[in-house]
PDB file of C-alpha atoms and ligand atoms in Angstrom:
ATOM      1  CA  UNK A   1     -56.076 113.512  14.556  1.00 54.00           C
ATOM      2  CA  UNK A   2     -59.584 113.394  13.134  1.00 62.00           C
ATOM      3  CA  UNK A   3     -62.159 115.834  14.535  1.00 62.00           C
ATOM      4  CA  UNK A   4     -65.128 113.483  14.872  1.00 62.00           C
ATOM      5  CA  UNK A   5     -67.521 116.368  15.574  1.00 59.00           C
ATOM      6  CA  UNK A   6     -67.026 117.748  12.069  1.00 60.00           C
ATOM      7  CA  UNK A   7     -67.293 114.627   9.930  1.00 60.00           C
ATOM      8  CA  UNK A   8     -69.626 111.734   9.380  1.00 64.00           C
ATOM      9  CA  UNK A   9     -69.605 108.712   7.130  1.00 64.00           C
ATOM     10  CA  UNK A  10     -71.178 110.604   4.221  1.00 68.00           C
ATOM     11  CA  UNK A  11     -67.944 112.580   3.804  1.00 78.00           C
ATOM     12  CA  UNK A  12     -66.097 109.511   2.564  1.00 91.00           C
ATOM     13  CA  UNK A  13     -65.793 107.675  -0.748  1.00 94.00           C
ATOM     14  CA  UNK A  14     -66.781 104.004  -0.779  1.00 96.00           C
ATOM     15  CA  UNK A  15     -65.597 102.171  -3.912  1.00 97.00           C
ATOM     16  CA  UNK A  16     -64.566  98.801  -5.285  1.00 98.00           C
ATOM     17  CA  UNK A  17     -60.977  97.924  -4.405  1.00 98.00           C
ATOM     18  CA  UNK A  18     -58.266  98.318  -7.036  1.00 97.00           C
ATOM     19  CA  UNK A  19     -54.969  96.549  -7.410  1.00 97.00           C
ATOM     20  CA  UNK A  20     -53.099  99.560  -5.930  1.00 96.00           C
ATOM     21  CA  UNK A  21     -55.074  99.087  -2.670  1.00 97.00           C
ATOM     22  CA  UNK A  22     -53.874  95.577  -1.839  1.00 97.00           C
ATOM     23  CA  UNK A  23     -50.867  96.555   0.269  1.00 96.00           C
ATOM     24  CA  UNK A  24     -52.930  99.095   2.228  1.00 97.00           C
ATOM     25  CA  UNK A  25     -55.691  96.529   2.815  1.00 97.00           C
ATOM     26  CA  UNK A  26     -53.023  94.113   4.003  1.00 97.00           C
ATOM     27  CA  UNK A  27     -51.606  96.720   6.393  1.00 96.00           C
ATOM     28  CA  UNK A  28     -55.067  97.518   7.823  1.00 96.00           C
ATOM     29  CA  UNK A  29     -55.771  93.821   8.384  1.00 97.00           C
ATOM     30  CA  UNK A  30     -52.335  93.140   9.903  1.00 96.00           C
ATOM     31  CA  UNK A  31     -52.740  96.010  12.353  1.00 95.00           C
ATOM     32  CA  UNK A  32     -56.083  94.659  13.601  1.00 95.00           C
ATOM     33  CA  UNK A  33     -54.796  91.088  13.589  1.00 93.00           C
ATOM     34  CA  UNK A  34     -51.860  92.145  15.793  1.00 94.00           C
ATOM     35  CA  UNK A  35     -54.430  93.380  18.309  1.00 92.00           C
ATOM     36  CA  UNK A  36     -56.285  90.069  18.136  1.00 89.00           C
ATOM     37  CA  UNK A  37     -59.364  91.606  16.518  1.00 91.00           C
ATOM     38  CA  UNK A  38     -59.441  89.383  13.437  1.00 90.00           C
ATOM     39  CA  UNK A  39     -57.430  86.755  11.614  1.00 85.00           C
ATOM     40  CA  UNK A  40     -54.761  88.056   9.237  1.00 86.00           C
ATOM     41  CA  UNK A  41     -54.883  87.183   5.535  1.00 89.00           C
ATOM     42  CA  UNK A  42     -51.733  86.737   3.445  1.00 92.00           C
ATOM     43  CA  UNK A  43     -51.084  88.975   0.429  1.00 95.00           C
ATOM     44  CA  UNK A  44     -51.675  86.172  -2.085  1.00 95.00           C
ATOM     45  CA  UNK A  45     -55.202  85.638  -0.714  1.00 93.00           C
ATOM     46  CA  UNK A  46     -55.902  89.357  -0.968  1.00 97.00           C
ATOM     47  CA  UNK A  47     -54.888  89.337  -4.636  1.00 97.00           C
ATOM     48  CA  UNK A  48     -57.047  86.248  -5.311  1.00 96.00           C
ATOM     49  CA  UNK A  49     -60.055  87.787  -3.559  1.00 96.00           C
ATOM     50  CA  UNK A  50     -59.565  91.441  -4.524  1.00 98.00           C
ATOM     51  CA  UNK A  51     -62.846  91.562  -6.455  1.00 98.00           C
ATOM     52  CA  UNK A  52     -64.715  90.833  -3.208  1.00 98.00           C
ATOM     53  CA  UNK A  53     -63.400  93.980  -1.506  1.00 98.00           C
ATOM     54  CA  UNK A  54     -64.731  97.480  -1.164  1.00 98.00           C
ATOM     55  CA  UNK A  55     -62.656 100.214   0.460  1.00 98.00           C
ATOM     56  CA  UNK A  56     -63.232 103.670   1.908  1.00 97.00           C
ATOM     57  CA  UNK A  57     -61.008 106.680   1.301  1.00 95.00           C
ATOM     58  CA  UNK A  58     -61.246 110.213   2.653  1.00 90.00           C
ATOM     59  CA  UNK A  59     -60.801 111.734  -0.821  1.00 85.00           C
ATOM     60  CA  UNK A  60     -59.841 110.345  -4.209  1.00 78.00           C
ATOM     61  CA  UNK A  61     -56.296 108.932  -4.148  1.00 78.00           C
ATOM     62  CA  UNK A  62     -55.835 109.414  -0.404  1.00 84.00           C
ATOM     63  CA  UNK A  63     -54.882 106.389   1.727  1.00 90.00           C
ATOM     64  CA  UNK A  64     -57.730 103.988   2.394  1.00 95.00           C
ATOM     65  CA  UNK A  65     -59.163 103.999   5.912  1.00 96.00           C
ATOM     66  CA  UNK A  66     -61.523 101.025   5.884  1.00 97.00           C
ATOM     67  CA  UNK A  67     -62.312  97.850   3.990  1.00 98.00           C
ATOM     68  CA  UNK A  68     -64.603  94.836   3.865  1.00 98.00           C
ATOM     69  CA  UNK A  69     -65.024  91.769   1.670  1.00 98.00           C
ATOM     70  CA  UNK A  70     -68.172  89.873   0.742  1.00 98.00           C
ATOM     71  CA  UNK A  71     -67.347  86.301  -0.156  1.00 96.00           C
ATOM     72  CA  UNK A  72     -69.976  84.001  -1.681  1.00 96.00           C
ATOM     73  CA  UNK A  73     -69.674  80.626   0.027  1.00 93.00           C
ATOM     74  CA  UNK A  74     -72.579  78.559  -1.306  1.00 92.00           C
ATOM     75  CA  UNK A  75     -75.829  78.699  -3.282  1.00 93.00           C
ATOM     76  CA  UNK A  76     -77.647  80.814  -0.691  1.00 94.00           C
ATOM     77  CA  UNK A  77     -74.931  82.389   1.482  1.00 95.00           C
ATOM     78  CA  UNK A  78     -72.176  84.959   1.568  1.00 96.00           C
ATOM     79  CA  UNK A  79     -69.723  85.862   4.302  1.00 96.00           C
ATOM     80  CA  UNK A  80     -68.750  89.325   5.525  1.00 97.00           C
ATOM     81  CA  UNK A  81     -64.961  89.123   5.975  1.00 96.00           C
ATOM     82  CA  UNK A  82     -61.963  91.328   6.667  1.00 97.00           C
ATOM     83  CA  UNK A  83     -63.929  94.278   8.038  1.00 98.00           C
ATOM     84  CA  UNK A  84     -61.626  96.982   9.400  1.00 98.00           C
ATOM     85  CA  UNK A  85     -62.044 100.684  10.066  1.00 97.00           C
ATOM     86  CA  UNK A  86     -58.823 102.547  10.908  1.00 96.00           C
ATOM     87  CA  UNK A  87     -58.860 103.395  14.622  1.00 94.00           C
ATOM     88  CA  UNK A  88     -58.897 107.168  14.016  1.00 93.00           C
ATOM     89  CA  UNK A  89     -62.100 106.825  11.986  1.00 94.00           C
ATOM     90  CA  UNK A  90     -64.062 104.409  14.159  1.00 96.00           C
ATOM     91  CA  UNK A  91     -67.497 105.228  15.599  1.00 95.00           C
ATOM     92  CA  UNK A  92     -68.385 107.451  12.627  1.00 94.00           C
ATOM     93  CA  UNK A  93     -70.747 104.975  10.996  1.00 95.00           C
ATOM     94  CA  UNK A  94     -68.245 103.544   8.502  1.00 96.00           C
ATOM     95  CA  UNK A  95     -68.427  99.962   9.807  1.00 97.00           C
ATOM     96  CA  UNK A  96     -72.223 100.066   9.494  1.00 97.00           C
ATOM     97  CA  UNK A  97     -71.970 101.555   6.002  1.00 97.00           C
ATOM     98  CA  UNK A  98     -69.618  98.780   4.860  1.00 98.00           C
ATOM     99  CA  UNK A  99     -71.767  95.965   6.264  1.00 98.00           C
ATOM    100  CA  UNK A 100     -74.901  97.551   4.755  1.00 98.00           C
ATOM    101  CA  UNK A 101     -73.083  97.658   1.427  1.00 98.00           C
ATOM    102  CA  UNK A 102     -72.398  93.897   1.748  1.00 98.00           C
ATOM    103  CA  UNK A 103     -76.080  93.248   2.517  1.00 98.00           C
ATOM    104  CA  UNK A 104     -77.170  95.262  -0.521  1.00 98.00           C
ATOM    105  CA  UNK A 105     -74.735  93.403  -2.748  1.00 98.00           C
ATOM    106  CA  UNK A 106     -75.873  90.022  -1.375  1.00 98.00           C
ATOM    107  CA  UNK A 107     -79.484  90.963  -2.198  1.00 98.00           C
ATOM    108  CA  UNK A 108     -78.443  91.854  -5.751  1.00 98.00           C
ATOM    109  CA  UNK A 109     -76.985  88.345  -6.055  1.00 97.00           C
ATOM    110  CA  UNK A 110     -80.349  86.995  -4.773  1.00 98.00           C
ATOM    111  CA  UNK A 111     -78.675  85.246  -1.875  1.00 97.00           C
ATOM    112  CA  UNK A 112     -80.705  84.254   1.187  1.00 97.00           C
ATOM    113  CA  UNK A 113     -78.313  85.055   4.023  1.00 96.00           C
ATOM    114  CA  UNK A 114     -75.153  86.822   5.042  1.00 97.00           C
ATOM    115  CA  UNK A 115     -73.044  85.483   7.879  1.00 96.00           C
ATOM    116  CA  UNK A 116     -69.858  86.388   9.677  1.00 96.00           C
ATOM    117  CA  UNK A 117     -67.398  84.912  12.146  1.00 94.00           C
ATOM    118  CA  UNK A 118     -66.368  87.618  14.559  1.00 95.00           C
ATOM    119  CA  UNK A 119     -65.198  88.815  17.980  1.00 95.00           C
ATOM    120  CA  UNK A 120     -67.364  91.964  17.521  1.00 97.00           C
ATOM    121  CA  UNK A 121     -70.662  90.471  18.639  1.00 98.00           C
ATOM    122  CA  UNK A 122     -72.094  93.725  20.030  1.00 98.00           C
ATOM    123  CA  UNK A 123     -71.323  95.607  16.813  1.00 98.00           C
ATOM    124  CA  UNK A 124     -73.016  92.967  14.621  1.00 98.00           C
ATOM    125  CA  UNK A 125     -75.972  92.781  17.049  1.00 98.00           C
ATOM    126  CA  UNK A 126     -76.510  96.486  16.405  1.00 98.00           C
ATOM    127  CA  UNK A 127     -76.730  95.661  12.706  1.00 98.00           C
ATOM    128  CA  UNK A 128     -79.406  93.000  13.441  1.00 98.00           C
ATOM    129  CA  UNK A 129     -77.186  89.961  12.969  1.00 98.00           C
ATOM    130  CA  UNK A 130     -78.148  87.029  15.218  1.00 98.00           C
ATOM    131  CA  UNK A 131     -75.879  84.468  16.848  1.00 97.00           C
ATOM    132  CA  UNK A 132     -75.960  80.939  15.406  1.00 96.00           C
ATOM    133  CA  UNK A 133     -73.941  77.801  16.062  1.00 93.00           C
ATOM    134  CA  UNK A 134     -71.008  77.128  13.746  1.00 89.00           C
ATOM    135  CA  UNK A 135     -72.390  73.753  12.714  1.00 87.00           C
ATOM    136  CA  UNK A 136     -75.042  75.733  10.819  1.00 88.00           C
ATOM    137  CA  UNK A 137     -72.242  76.783   8.428  1.00 86.00           C
ATOM    138  CA  UNK A 138     -70.929  73.442   7.126  1.00 77.00           C
ATOM    139  CA  UNK A 139     -69.668  74.771   3.767  1.00 81.00           C
ATOM    140  CA  UNK A 140     -67.662  77.484   5.498  1.00 80.00           C
ATOM    141  CA  UNK A 141     -66.096  74.993   7.863  1.00 77.00           C
ATOM    142  CA  UNK A 142     -64.966  72.684   5.074  1.00 73.00           C
ATOM    143  CA  UNK A 143     -63.847  75.431   2.695  1.00 79.00           C
ATOM    144  CA  UNK A 144     -61.942  77.771   5.024  1.00 81.00           C
ATOM    145  CA  UNK A 145     -62.023  76.914   8.723  1.00 82.00           C
ATOM    146  CA  UNK A 146     -60.255  73.644   8.169  1.00 79.00           C
ATOM    147  CA  UNK A 147     -57.175  75.604   7.004  1.00 81.00           C
ATOM    148  CA  UNK A 148     -57.280  78.016   9.963  1.00 82.00           C
ATOM    149  CA  UNK A 149     -54.492  77.712  12.559  1.00 80.00           C
ATOM    150  CA  UNK A 150     -57.167  77.834  15.293  1.00 83.00           C
ATOM    151  CA  UNK A 151     -59.230  74.956  13.853  1.00 84.00           C
ATOM    152  CA  UNK A 152     -61.077  73.237  15.535  1.00 85.00           C
ATOM    153  CA  UNK A 153     -60.793  75.505  18.603  1.00 85.00           C
ATOM    154  CA  UNK A 154     -62.443  78.526  16.974  1.00 87.00           C
ATOM    155  CA  UNK A 155     -63.153  81.297  19.480  1.00 89.00           C
ATOM    156  CA  UNK A 156     -65.074  83.557  17.070  1.00 91.00           C
ATOM    157  CA  UNK A 157     -68.865  83.839  17.167  1.00 94.00           C
ATOM    158  CA  UNK A 158     -70.945  82.900  14.122  1.00 95.00           C
ATOM    159  CA  UNK A 159     -73.640  85.462  13.318  1.00 97.00           C
ATOM    160  CA  UNK A 160     -76.236  85.606  10.579  1.00 97.00           C
ATOM    161  CA  UNK A 161     -78.461  88.145   8.822  1.00 98.00           C
ATOM    162  CA  UNK A 162     -81.366  86.701   6.834  1.00 97.00           C
ATOM    163  CA  UNK A 163     -82.074  88.690   3.684  1.00 96.00           C
TER     164      UNK A 163
HETATM  165  C1  ACO B   1     -66.152  89.897   9.872  1.00 80.15           C
HETATM  166  C2  ACO B   1     -65.030  90.532  10.479  1.00 80.15           C
HETATM  167  O1  ACO B   1     -64.191  90.943   9.802  1.00 80.15           O
HETATM  168  S1  ACO B   1     -65.027  90.687  12.116  1.00 80.15           S
HETATM  169  C3  ACO B   1     -63.762  91.817  12.442  1.00 80.15           C
HETATM  170  C4  ACO B   1     -64.265  93.149  12.744  1.00 80.15           C
HETATM  171  N1  ACO B   1     -63.130  94.055  12.718  1.00 80.15           N
HETATM  172  C5  ACO B   1     -62.438  94.414  13.815  1.00 80.15           C
HETATM  173  O2  ACO B   1     -62.719  94.004  14.929  1.00 80.15           O
HETATM  174  C6  ACO B   1     -61.275  95.346  13.555  1.00 80.15           C
HETATM  175  C7  ACO B   1     -61.192  96.477  14.554  1.00 80.15           C
HETATM  176  N2  ACO B   1     -62.454  97.189  14.713  1.00 80.15           N
HETATM  177  C8  ACO B   1     -62.993  97.932  13.730  1.00 80.15           C
HETATM  178  O3  ACO B   1     -62.467  98.022  12.616  1.00 80.15           O
HETATM  179  C9  ACO B   1     -64.271  98.700  14.053  1.00 80.15           C
HETATM  180  O4  ACO B   1     -64.310  98.940  15.441  1.00 80.15           O
HETATM  181  C10 ACO B   1     -65.575  97.962  13.637  1.00 80.15           C
HETATM  182  C11 ACO B   1     -65.480  97.535  12.185  1.00 80.15           C
HETATM  183  C12 ACO B   1     -65.816  96.730  14.510  1.00 80.15           C
HETATM  184  C13 ACO B   1     -66.737  98.944  13.834  1.00 80.15           C
HETATM  185  O5  ACO B   1     -66.568 100.001  12.929  1.00 80.15           O
HETATM  186  P1  ACO B   1     -67.104 101.484  13.258  1.00 80.15           P
HETATM  187  O6  ACO B   1     -66.964 102.278  12.026  1.00 80.15           O
HETATM  188  O7  ACO B   1     -66.435 101.989  14.478  1.00 80.15           O
HETATM  189  O8  ACO B   1     -68.631 101.188  13.598  1.00 80.15           O
HETATM  190  P2  ACO B   1     -69.857 102.179  13.381  1.00 80.15           P
HETATM  191  O9  ACO B   1     -69.433 103.562  13.727  1.00 80.15           O
HETATM  192  O10 ACO B   1     -70.447 101.985  12.032  1.00 80.15           O
HETATM  193  O11 ACO B   1     -70.846 101.641  14.471  1.00 80.15           O
HETATM  194  C14 ACO B   1     -72.170 101.191  14.187  1.00 80.15           C
HETATM  195  C15 ACO B   1     -72.855 100.975  15.526  1.00 80.15           C
HETATM  196  O12 ACO B   1     -72.139  99.964  16.263  1.00 80.15           O
HETATM  197  C16 ACO B   1     -71.628 100.504  17.489  1.00 80.15           C
HETATM  198  N3  ACO B   1     -70.303  99.924  17.683  1.00 80.15           N
HETATM  199  C17 ACO B   1     -69.189 100.162  16.986  1.00 80.15           C
HETATM  200  N4  ACO B   1     -68.183  99.403  17.453  1.00 80.15           N
HETATM  201  C18 ACO B   1     -68.685  98.687  18.470  1.00 80.15           C
HETATM  202  C19 ACO B   1     -68.138  97.730  19.350  1.00 80.15           C
HETATM  203  N5  ACO B   1     -66.864  97.359  19.290  1.00 80.15           N
HETATM  204  N6  ACO B   1     -68.966  97.189  20.283  1.00 80.15           N
HETATM  205  C20 ACO B   1     -70.265  97.564  20.363  1.00 80.15           C
HETATM  206  N7  ACO B   1     -70.844  98.475  19.548  1.00 80.15           N
HETATM  207  C21 ACO B   1     -70.051  99.014  18.618  1.00 80.15           C
HETATM  208  C22 ACO B   1     -71.595 101.997  17.288  1.00 80.15           C
HETATM  209  O13 ACO B   1     -71.669 102.690  18.514  1.00 80.15           O
HETATM  210  C23 ACO B   1     -72.823 102.222  16.414  1.00 80.15           C
HETATM  211  O14 ACO B   1     -73.985 102.189  17.200  1.00 80.15           O
HETATM  212  P3  ACO B   1     -75.194 103.221  16.917  1.00 80.15           P
HETATM  213  O15 ACO B   1     -75.634 102.975  15.512  1.00 80.15           O
HETATM  214  O16 ACO B   1     -76.210 102.864  17.934  1.00 80.15           O
HETATM  215  O17 ACO B   1     -74.610 104.575  17.082  1.00 80.15           O
END
């Protein structure tokens, strides 16, 4: 078990995902999906979108403990997706660090906004995301949501951060 008194998010390595990480990313996502925290993504999608992912590891070549993906959806927007921090490492600032990394990357791409679809409204509120209606994300709806098993009865909340 992790002693949360002794560590903080600066102890960890945040890096671009590599091909060897895909199965661990998949396992992290599946575990959270089984608890109803997010929607699972199949392995083939993770391979297709691997370049969008960053991961966190405790030390070089140790198992990864967190991940996130930033997916560009249109000329001005990107989506924060597949954010998971392993349960043992939650509340150490890693989720914040990963979302802040996405925001920094979106700025480098000169995008205008970052959005997310989530059940973790309070967490994203803390990071200054604001709730919006889903009809403000038409490209997302036609690109991805339409293929979702929950469509059109989406129970996630759309949230946005203007850059
Ligand atoms: C876009 C998507 O992918 S949405 C899916 C999000 N993922 C999940 O729900 C999977 C399961 N949950 C998790 O992986 C984690 O709990 C996360 C990603 C939601 C949060 O990660 P953590 O590393 O625990 O968050 P972190 O420690 O950075 O917290 C940042 C702030 O949010 C707060 N916070 C963390 N989780 C929550 C929560 N569930 N509700 C309210 N506040 C929260 C923290 O207390 C902290 O506040 P502070 O800055 O005032 O101290």
